[in-house]
PDB file of C-alpha atoms in Angstrom:
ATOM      1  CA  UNK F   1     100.996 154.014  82.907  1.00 45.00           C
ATOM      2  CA  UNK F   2     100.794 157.605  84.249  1.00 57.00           C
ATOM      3  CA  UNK F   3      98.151 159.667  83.642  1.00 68.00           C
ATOM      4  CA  UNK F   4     100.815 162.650  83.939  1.00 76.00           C
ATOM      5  CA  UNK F   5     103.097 163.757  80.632  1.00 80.00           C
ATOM      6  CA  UNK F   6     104.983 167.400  80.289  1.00 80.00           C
ATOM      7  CA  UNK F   7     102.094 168.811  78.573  1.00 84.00           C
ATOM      8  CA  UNK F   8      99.849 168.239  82.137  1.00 86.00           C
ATOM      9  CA  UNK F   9     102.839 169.502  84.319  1.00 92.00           C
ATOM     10  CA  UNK F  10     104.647 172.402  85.206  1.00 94.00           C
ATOM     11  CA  UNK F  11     108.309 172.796  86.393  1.00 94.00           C
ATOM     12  CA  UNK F  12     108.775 175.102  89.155  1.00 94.00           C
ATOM     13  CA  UNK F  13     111.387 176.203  91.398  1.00 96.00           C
ATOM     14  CA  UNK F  14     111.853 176.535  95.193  1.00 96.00           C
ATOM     15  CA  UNK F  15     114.111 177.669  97.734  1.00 97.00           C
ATOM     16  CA  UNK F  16     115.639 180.165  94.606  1.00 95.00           C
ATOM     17  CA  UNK F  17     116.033 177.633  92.536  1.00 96.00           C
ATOM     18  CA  UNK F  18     118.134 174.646  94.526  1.00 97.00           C
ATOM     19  CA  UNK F  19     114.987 172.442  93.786  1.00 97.00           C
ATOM     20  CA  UNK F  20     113.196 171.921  90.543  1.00 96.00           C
ATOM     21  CA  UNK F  21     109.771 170.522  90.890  1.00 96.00           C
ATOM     22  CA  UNK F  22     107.843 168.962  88.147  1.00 95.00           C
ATOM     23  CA  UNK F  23     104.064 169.290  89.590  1.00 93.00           C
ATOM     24  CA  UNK F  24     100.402 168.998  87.644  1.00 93.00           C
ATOM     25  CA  UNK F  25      99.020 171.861  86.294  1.00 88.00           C
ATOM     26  CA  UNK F  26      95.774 170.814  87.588  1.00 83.00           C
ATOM     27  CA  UNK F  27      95.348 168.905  90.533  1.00 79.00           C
ATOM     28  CA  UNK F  28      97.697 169.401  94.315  1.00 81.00           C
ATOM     29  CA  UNK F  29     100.038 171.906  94.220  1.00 87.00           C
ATOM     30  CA  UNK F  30     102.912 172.683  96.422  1.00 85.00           C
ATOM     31  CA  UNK F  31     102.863 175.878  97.815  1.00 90.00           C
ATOM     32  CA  UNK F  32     104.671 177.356 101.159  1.00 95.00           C
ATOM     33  CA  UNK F  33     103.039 174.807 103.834  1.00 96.00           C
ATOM     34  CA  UNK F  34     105.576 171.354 102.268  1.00 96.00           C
ATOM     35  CA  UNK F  35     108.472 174.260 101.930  1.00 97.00           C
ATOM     36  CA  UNK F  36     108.219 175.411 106.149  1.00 98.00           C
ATOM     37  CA  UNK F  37     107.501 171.976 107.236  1.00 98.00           C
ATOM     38  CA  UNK F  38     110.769 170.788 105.541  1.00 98.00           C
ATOM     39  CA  UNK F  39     113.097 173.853 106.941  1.00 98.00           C
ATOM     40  CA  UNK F  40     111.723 172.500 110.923  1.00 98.00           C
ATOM     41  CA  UNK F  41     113.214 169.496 110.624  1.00 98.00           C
ATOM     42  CA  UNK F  42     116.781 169.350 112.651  1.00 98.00           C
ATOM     43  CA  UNK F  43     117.844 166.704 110.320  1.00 98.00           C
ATOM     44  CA  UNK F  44     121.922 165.815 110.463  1.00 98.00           C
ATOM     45  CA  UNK F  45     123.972 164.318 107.464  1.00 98.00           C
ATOM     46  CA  UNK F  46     123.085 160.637 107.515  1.00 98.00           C
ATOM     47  CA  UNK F  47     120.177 160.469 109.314  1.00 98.00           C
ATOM     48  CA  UNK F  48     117.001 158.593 108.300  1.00 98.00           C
ATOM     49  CA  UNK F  49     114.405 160.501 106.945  1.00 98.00           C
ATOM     50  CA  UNK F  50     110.692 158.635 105.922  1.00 98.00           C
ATOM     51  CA  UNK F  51     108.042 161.174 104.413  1.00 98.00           C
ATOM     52  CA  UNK F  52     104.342 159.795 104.976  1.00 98.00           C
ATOM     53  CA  UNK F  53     102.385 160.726 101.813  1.00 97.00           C
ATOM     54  CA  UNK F  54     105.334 162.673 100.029  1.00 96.00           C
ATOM     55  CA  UNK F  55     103.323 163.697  97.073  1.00 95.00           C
ATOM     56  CA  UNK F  56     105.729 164.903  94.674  1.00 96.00           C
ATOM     57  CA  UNK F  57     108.739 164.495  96.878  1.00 97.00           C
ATOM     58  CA  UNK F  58     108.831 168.686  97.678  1.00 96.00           C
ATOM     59  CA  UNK F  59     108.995 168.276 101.238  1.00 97.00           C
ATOM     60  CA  UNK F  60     111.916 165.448 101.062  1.00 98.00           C
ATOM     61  CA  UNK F  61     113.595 167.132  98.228  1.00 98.00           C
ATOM     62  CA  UNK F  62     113.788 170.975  99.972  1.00 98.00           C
ATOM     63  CA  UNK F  63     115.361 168.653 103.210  1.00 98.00           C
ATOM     64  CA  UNK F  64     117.721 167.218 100.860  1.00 98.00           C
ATOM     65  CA  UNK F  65     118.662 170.404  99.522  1.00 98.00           C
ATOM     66  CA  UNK F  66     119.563 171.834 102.962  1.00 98.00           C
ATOM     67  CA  UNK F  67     121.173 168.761 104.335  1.00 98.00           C
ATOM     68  CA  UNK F  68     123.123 166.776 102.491  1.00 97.00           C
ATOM     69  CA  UNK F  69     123.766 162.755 102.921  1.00 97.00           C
ATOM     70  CA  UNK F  70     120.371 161.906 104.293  1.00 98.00           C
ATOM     71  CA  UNK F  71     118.626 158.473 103.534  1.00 98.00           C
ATOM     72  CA  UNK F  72     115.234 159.628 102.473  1.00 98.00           C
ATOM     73  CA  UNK F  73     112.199 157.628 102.318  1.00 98.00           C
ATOM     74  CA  UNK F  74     109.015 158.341 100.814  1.00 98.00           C
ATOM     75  CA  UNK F  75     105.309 156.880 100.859  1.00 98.00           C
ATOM     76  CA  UNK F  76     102.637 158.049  99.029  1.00 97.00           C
ATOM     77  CA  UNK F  77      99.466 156.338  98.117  1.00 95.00           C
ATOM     78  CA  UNK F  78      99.066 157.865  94.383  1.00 95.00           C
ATOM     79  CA  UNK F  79     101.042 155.796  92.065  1.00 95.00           C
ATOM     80  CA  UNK F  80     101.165 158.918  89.665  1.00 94.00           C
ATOM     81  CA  UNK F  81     102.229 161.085  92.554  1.00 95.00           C
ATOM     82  CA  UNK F  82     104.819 157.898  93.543  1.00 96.00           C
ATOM     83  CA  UNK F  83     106.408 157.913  89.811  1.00 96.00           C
ATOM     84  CA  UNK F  84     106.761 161.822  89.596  1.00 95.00           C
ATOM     85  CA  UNK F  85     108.800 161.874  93.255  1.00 97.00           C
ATOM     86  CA  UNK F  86     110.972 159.714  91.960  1.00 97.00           C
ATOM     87  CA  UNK F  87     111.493 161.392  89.025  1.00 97.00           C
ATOM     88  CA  UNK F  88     111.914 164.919  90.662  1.00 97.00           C
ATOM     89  CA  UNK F  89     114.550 163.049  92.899  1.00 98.00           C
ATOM     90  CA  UNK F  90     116.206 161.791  89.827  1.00 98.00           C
ATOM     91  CA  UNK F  91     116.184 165.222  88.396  1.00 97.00           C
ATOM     92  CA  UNK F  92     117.170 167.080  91.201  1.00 98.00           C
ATOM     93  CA  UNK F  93     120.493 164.441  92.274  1.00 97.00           C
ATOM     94  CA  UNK F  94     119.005 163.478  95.210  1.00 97.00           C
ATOM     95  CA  UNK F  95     118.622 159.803  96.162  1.00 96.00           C
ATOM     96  CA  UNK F  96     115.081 159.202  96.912  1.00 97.00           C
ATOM     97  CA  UNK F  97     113.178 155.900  97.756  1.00 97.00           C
ATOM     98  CA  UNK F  98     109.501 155.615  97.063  1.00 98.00           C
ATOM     99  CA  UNK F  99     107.057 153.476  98.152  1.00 97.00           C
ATOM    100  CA  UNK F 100     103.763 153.471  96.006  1.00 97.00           C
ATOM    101  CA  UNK F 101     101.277 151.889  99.530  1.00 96.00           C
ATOM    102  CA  UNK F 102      98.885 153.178 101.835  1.00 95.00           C
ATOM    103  CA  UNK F 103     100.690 154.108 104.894  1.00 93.00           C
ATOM    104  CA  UNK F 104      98.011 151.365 106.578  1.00 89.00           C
ATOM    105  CA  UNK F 105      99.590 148.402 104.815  1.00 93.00           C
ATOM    106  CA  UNK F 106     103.709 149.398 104.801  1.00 95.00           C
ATOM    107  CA  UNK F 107     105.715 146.918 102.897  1.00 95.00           C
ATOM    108  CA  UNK F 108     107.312 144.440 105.041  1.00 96.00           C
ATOM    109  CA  UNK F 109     111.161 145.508 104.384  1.00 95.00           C
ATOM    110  CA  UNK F 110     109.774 149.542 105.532  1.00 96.00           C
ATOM    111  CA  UNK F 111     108.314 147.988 108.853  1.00 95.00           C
ATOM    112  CA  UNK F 112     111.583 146.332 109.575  1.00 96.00           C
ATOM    113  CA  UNK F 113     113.183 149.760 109.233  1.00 97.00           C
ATOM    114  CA  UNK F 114     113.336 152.891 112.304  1.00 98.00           C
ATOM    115  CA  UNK F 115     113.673 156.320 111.152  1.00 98.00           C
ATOM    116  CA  UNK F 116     115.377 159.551 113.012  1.00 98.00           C
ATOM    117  CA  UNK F 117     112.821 161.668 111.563  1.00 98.00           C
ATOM    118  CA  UNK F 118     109.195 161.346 110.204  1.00 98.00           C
ATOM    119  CA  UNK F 119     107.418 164.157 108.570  1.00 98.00           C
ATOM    120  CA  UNK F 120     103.914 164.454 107.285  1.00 98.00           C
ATOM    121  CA  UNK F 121     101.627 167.010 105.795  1.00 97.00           C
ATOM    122  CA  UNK F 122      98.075 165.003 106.256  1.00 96.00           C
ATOM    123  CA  UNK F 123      95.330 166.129 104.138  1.00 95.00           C
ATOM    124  CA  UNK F 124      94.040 168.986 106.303  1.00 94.00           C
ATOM    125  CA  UNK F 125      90.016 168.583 106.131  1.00 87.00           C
ATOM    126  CA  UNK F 126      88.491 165.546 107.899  1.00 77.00           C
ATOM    127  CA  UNK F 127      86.138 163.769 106.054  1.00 57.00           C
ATOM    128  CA  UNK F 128      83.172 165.303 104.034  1.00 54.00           C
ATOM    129  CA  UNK F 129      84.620 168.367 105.705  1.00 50.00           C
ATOM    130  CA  UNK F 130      85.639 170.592 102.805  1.00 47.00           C
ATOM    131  CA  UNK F 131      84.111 171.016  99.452  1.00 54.00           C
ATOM    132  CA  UNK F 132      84.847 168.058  96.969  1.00 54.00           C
ATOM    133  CA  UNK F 133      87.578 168.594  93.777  1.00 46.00           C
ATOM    134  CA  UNK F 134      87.154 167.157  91.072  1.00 51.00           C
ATOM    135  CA  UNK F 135      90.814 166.056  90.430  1.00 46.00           C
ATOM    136  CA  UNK F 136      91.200 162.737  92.138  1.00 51.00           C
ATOM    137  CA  UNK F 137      95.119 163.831  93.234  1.00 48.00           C
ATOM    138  CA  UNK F 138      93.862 167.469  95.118  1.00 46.00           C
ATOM    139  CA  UNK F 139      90.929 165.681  96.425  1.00 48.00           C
ATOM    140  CA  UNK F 140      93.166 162.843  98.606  1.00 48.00           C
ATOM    141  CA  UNK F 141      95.809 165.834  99.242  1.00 45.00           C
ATOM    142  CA  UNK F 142      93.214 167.883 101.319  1.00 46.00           C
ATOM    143  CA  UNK F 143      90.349 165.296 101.893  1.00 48.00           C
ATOM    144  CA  UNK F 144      91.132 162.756 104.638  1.00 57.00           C
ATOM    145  CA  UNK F 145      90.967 159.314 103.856  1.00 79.00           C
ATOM    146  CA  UNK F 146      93.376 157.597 106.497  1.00 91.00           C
ATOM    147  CA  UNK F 147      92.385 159.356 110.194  1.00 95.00           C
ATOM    148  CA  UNK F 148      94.920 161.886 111.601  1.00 97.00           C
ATOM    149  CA  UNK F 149      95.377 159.296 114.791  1.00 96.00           C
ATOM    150  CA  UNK F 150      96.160 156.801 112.059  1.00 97.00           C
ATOM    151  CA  UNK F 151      99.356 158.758 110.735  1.00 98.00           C
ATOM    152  CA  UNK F 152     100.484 159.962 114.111  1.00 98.00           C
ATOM    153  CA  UNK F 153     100.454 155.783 115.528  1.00 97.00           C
ATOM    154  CA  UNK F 154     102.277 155.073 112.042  1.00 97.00           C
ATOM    155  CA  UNK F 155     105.060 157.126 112.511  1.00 98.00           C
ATOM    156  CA  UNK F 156     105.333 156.357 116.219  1.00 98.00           C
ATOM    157  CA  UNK F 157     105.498 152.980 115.197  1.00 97.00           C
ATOM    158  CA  UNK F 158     108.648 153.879 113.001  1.00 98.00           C
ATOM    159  CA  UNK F 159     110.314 156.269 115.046  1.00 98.00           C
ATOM    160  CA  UNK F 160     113.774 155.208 116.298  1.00 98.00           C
ATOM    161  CA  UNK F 161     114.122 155.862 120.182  1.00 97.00           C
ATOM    162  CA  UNK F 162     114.422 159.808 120.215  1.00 97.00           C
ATOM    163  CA  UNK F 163     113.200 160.136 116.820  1.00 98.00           C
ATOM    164  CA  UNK F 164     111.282 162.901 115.990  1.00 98.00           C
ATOM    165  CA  UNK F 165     108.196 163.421 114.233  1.00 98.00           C
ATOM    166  CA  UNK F 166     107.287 167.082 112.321  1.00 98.00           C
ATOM    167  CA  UNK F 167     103.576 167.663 111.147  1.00 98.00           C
ATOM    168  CA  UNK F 168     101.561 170.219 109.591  1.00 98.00           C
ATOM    169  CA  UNK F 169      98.296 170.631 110.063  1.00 98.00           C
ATOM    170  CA  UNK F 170      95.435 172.888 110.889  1.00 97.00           C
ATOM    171  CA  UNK F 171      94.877 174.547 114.208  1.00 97.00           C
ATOM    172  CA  UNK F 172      91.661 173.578 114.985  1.00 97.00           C
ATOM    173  CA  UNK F 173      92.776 169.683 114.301  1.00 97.00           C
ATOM    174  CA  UNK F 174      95.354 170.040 117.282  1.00 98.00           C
ATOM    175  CA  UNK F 175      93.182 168.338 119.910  1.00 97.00           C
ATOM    176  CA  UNK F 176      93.166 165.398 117.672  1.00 97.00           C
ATOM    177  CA  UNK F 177      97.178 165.146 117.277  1.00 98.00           C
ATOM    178  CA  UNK F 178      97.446 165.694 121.423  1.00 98.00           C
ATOM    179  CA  UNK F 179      95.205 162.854 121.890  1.00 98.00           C
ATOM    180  CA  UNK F 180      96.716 160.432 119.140  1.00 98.00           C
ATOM    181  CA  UNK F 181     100.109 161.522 120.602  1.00 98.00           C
ATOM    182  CA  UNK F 182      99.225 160.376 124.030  1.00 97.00           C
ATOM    183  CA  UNK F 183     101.029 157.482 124.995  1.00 96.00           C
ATOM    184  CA  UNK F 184     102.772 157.415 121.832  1.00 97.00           C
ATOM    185  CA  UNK F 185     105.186 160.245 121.583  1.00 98.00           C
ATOM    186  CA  UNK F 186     106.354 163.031 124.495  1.00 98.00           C
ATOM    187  CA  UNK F 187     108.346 166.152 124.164  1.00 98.00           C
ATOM    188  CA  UNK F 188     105.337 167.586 122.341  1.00 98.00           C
ATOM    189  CA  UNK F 189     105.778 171.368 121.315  1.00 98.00           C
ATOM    190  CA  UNK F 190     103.663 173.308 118.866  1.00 98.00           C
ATOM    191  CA  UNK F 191     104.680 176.190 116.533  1.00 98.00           C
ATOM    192  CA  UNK F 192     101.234 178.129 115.649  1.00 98.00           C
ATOM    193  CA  UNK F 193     101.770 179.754 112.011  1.00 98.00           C
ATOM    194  CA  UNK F 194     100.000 183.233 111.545  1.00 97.00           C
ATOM    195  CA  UNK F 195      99.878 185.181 108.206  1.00 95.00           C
ATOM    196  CA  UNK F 196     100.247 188.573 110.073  1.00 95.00           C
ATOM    197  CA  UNK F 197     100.197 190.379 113.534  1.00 94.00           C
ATOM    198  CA  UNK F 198      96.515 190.352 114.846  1.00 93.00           C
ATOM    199  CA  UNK F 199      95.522 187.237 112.845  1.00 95.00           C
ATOM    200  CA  UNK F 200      94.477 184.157 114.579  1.00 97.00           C
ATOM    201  CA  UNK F 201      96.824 181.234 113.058  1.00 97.00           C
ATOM    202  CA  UNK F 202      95.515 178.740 110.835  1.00 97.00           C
ATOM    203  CA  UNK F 203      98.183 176.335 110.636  1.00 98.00           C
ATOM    204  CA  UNK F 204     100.738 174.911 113.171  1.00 98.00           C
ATOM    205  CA  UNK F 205     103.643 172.573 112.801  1.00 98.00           C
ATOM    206  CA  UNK F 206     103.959 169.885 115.739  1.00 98.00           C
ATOM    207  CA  UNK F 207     107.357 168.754 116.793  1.00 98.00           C
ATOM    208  CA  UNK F 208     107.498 165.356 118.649  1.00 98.00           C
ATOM    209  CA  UNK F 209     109.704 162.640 120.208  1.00 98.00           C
ATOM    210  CA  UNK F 210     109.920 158.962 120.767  1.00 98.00           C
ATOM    211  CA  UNK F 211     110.254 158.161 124.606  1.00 96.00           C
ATOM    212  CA  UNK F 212     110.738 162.008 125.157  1.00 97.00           C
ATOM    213  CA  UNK F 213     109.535 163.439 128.688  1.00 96.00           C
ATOM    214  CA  UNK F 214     109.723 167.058 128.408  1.00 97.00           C
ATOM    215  CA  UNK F 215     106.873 169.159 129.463  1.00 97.00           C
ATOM    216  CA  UNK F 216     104.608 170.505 126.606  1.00 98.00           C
ATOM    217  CA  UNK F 217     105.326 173.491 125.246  1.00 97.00           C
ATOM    218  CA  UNK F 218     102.501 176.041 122.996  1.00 98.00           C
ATOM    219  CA  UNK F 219     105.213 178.628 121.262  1.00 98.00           C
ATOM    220  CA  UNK F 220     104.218 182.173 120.290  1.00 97.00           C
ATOM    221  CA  UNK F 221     102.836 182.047 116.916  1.00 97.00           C
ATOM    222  CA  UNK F 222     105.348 182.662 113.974  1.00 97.00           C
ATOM    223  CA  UNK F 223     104.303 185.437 111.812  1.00 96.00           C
ATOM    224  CA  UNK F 224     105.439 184.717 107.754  1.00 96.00           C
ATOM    225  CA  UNK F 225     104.264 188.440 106.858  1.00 95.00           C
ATOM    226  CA  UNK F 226     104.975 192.053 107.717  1.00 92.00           C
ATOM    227  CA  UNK F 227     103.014 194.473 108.763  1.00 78.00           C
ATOM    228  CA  UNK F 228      99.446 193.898 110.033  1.00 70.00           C
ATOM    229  CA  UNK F 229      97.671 193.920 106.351  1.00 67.00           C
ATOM    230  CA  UNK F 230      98.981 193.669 102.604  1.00 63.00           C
ATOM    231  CA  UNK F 231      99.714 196.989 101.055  1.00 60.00           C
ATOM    232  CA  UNK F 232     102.479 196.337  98.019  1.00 64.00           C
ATOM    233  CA  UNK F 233     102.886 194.319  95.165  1.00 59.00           C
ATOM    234  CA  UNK F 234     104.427 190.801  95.644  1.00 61.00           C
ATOM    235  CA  UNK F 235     105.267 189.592  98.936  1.00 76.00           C
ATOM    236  CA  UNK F 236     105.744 190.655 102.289  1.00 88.00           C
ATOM    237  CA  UNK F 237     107.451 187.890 103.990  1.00 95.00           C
ATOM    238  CA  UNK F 238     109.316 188.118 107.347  1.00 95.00           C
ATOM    239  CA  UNK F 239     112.956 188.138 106.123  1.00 95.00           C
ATOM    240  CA  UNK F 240     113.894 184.907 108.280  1.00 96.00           C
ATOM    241  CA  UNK F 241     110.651 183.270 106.413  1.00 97.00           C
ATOM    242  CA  UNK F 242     111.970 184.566 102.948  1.00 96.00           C
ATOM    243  CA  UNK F 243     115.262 183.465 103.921  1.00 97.00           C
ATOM    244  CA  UNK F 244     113.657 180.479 104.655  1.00 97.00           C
ATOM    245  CA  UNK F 245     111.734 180.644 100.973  1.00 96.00           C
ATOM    246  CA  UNK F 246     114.062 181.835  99.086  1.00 95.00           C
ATOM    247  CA  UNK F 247     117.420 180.534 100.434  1.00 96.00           C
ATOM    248  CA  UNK F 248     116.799 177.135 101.701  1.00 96.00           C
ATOM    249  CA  UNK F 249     117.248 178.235 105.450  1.00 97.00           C
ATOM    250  CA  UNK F 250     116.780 176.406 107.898  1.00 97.00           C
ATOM    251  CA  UNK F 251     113.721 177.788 110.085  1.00 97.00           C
ATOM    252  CA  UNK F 252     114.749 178.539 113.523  1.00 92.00           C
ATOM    253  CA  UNK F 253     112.780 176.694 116.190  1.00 93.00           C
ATOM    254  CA  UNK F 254     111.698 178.795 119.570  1.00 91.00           C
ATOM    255  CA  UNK F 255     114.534 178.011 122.268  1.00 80.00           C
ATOM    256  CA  UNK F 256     117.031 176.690 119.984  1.00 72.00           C
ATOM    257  CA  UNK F 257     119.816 179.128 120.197  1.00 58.00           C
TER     258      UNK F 257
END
C-alpha cells in the first residue's frame, strides 16, 4: 500500500498548465531541471521513449505533452514513486508504462526491448557526498545509490542503433559520464546550464548516440536568466527558457537550425 494519499501531496502544474502533477509535499520535488531535460529531447511521434528512474513521471509526461504518439517507458526504483507516475499518466491522458525495478535487474520483457531515446536525471551527489534527508524518496532522488557509469552502460545497453541518450547532471560529474561513455556511446555533445551571465554553470545536459562518430562537441553555456543578478519580483527567465517553461517548447539545441 502507498505511503502517499491527497492529504501528503500536492497538485501542480507545468508547462502553463498542459501537465498536472500530483507530487509529495515533503520529500523530491520537481522543479525546472526534469522540465529542460524533457524539452532536449528530439523525440518524433512514435518513437520509443524509456525514462531511467522517472520519479513521478514529470520528465515523460512534459515529452508527452510536446509530442504526441510516443511509447513511453518508465523505471523507477520507489514503488510509491512507481504508483504515483502511473497515476499522473492516467490523469494527464497519456499512456505511460511503469516498471517498479532497479535499473540493475530490468525485467526480462524491458531487456528484450531497444529504445530511440533514453533519458535520465541520476541523483546528482555521489555517495556520502551531500548532506543526508530524512525523507527516504529525496534522499535516493539526490543521493547516489546505483553509480553514474552504471546508468550510462544501462541505457547503452537499450539504445536502438542511433538512439540517443539525454542526461542531466552536475558539471563537476562530467568526467565521469565521458569515461562511462567511452566505448559505449559517440556523438557526445554537452550543453553547460548557467543561471546568469558571469556565473560558472552548475548543471549540464549530455546528448549522446549509439554507434555515432561525430567529434565531441562542449557548447556555450545556456543562460535560463536575464541580466547578470536578480533585481525584480518573480522570475527572470530568458524568454526561449520561459517559452520553454511556460509553453511546452521545445528547447533549441546549439547547431540545430
Amino acid at each position: 500500500m502507498s505511503d502517499f494519499n491527497d492529504s501528503t501531496l500536492t497538485c501542480n502544474d507545468f508547462l502553463g498548465g498542459k501537465v498536472r502533477l500530483w507530487q509529495p509535499k515533503d520529500g523530491y520535488r520537481a522543479g525546472v531541471d526534469p522540465v529542460l531535460l524533457a524539452a532536449s529531447v528530439p523525440a518524433r511521434p512514435k518513437q520509443r521513449v524509456l525514462e531511467l528512474g522517472c520519479g513521478a513521471g514529470q520528465v515523460l509526461l512534459c515529452l508527452g505533452a510536446r509530442v504526441a504518439g510516443l511509447d513511453l517507458t518508465g523505471v523507477e526504483l520507489q514503488p510509491d514513486y512507481a504508483q504515483l507516475a502511473r497515476r499522473n499518466g492516467a490523469e494527464n491522458g497519456i499512456d505511460l508504462l511503469v516498471e517498479q525495478c532497479d535499473l540493475a535487474g530490468l525485467p526480462e520483457e524491458l531487456r528484450q526491448r531497444q529504445f530511440d531515446h533514453v533519458l535520465a536525471n541520476p541523483p546528482y551527489f555521489s555517495r556520502g557526498a551531500h548532506s543526508p534527508s530524512t525523507d527516504a524518496g529525496r534522499a535516493t532522488a539526490l543521493g547516489e545509490q546505483t553509480p553514474l557509469s552504471d546508468w550510462i552502460e544501462v541505457a547503452a545497453k537499450r539504445l536502438a542503433p542511433q538512439g540517443m541518450l539525454h542526461m542531466i547532471q552536475r558539471i563537476d560529474r562530467l568526467p565521469e559520464m565521458l569515461i562511462a561513455c567511452d566505448g559505449r556511446l559517440g556523438s557526445i555533445e554537452v550543453l553547460p546550464l548557467a543561471a546568469r551571465v558571469g556565473r560558472a554553470p552548475e548543471l549540464l545536459i549530455l546528448r549522446a548516440r549509439k554507434s555515432g562518430r561525430a567529434a565531441f562537441r562542449l557548447h556555450a553555456p545556456l543562460i535560463l536568466h536575464k541580466g547578470d543578478r536578480h533585481e525584480v519580483d518573480g522570475d527572470s527567465y530568458q524568454p526561449c527558457i520561459a517559452a520553454v517553461l511556460r509553453k511546452g517548447e521545445a528547447l533549441e539545441w546549439p547547431g540545430s537550425r
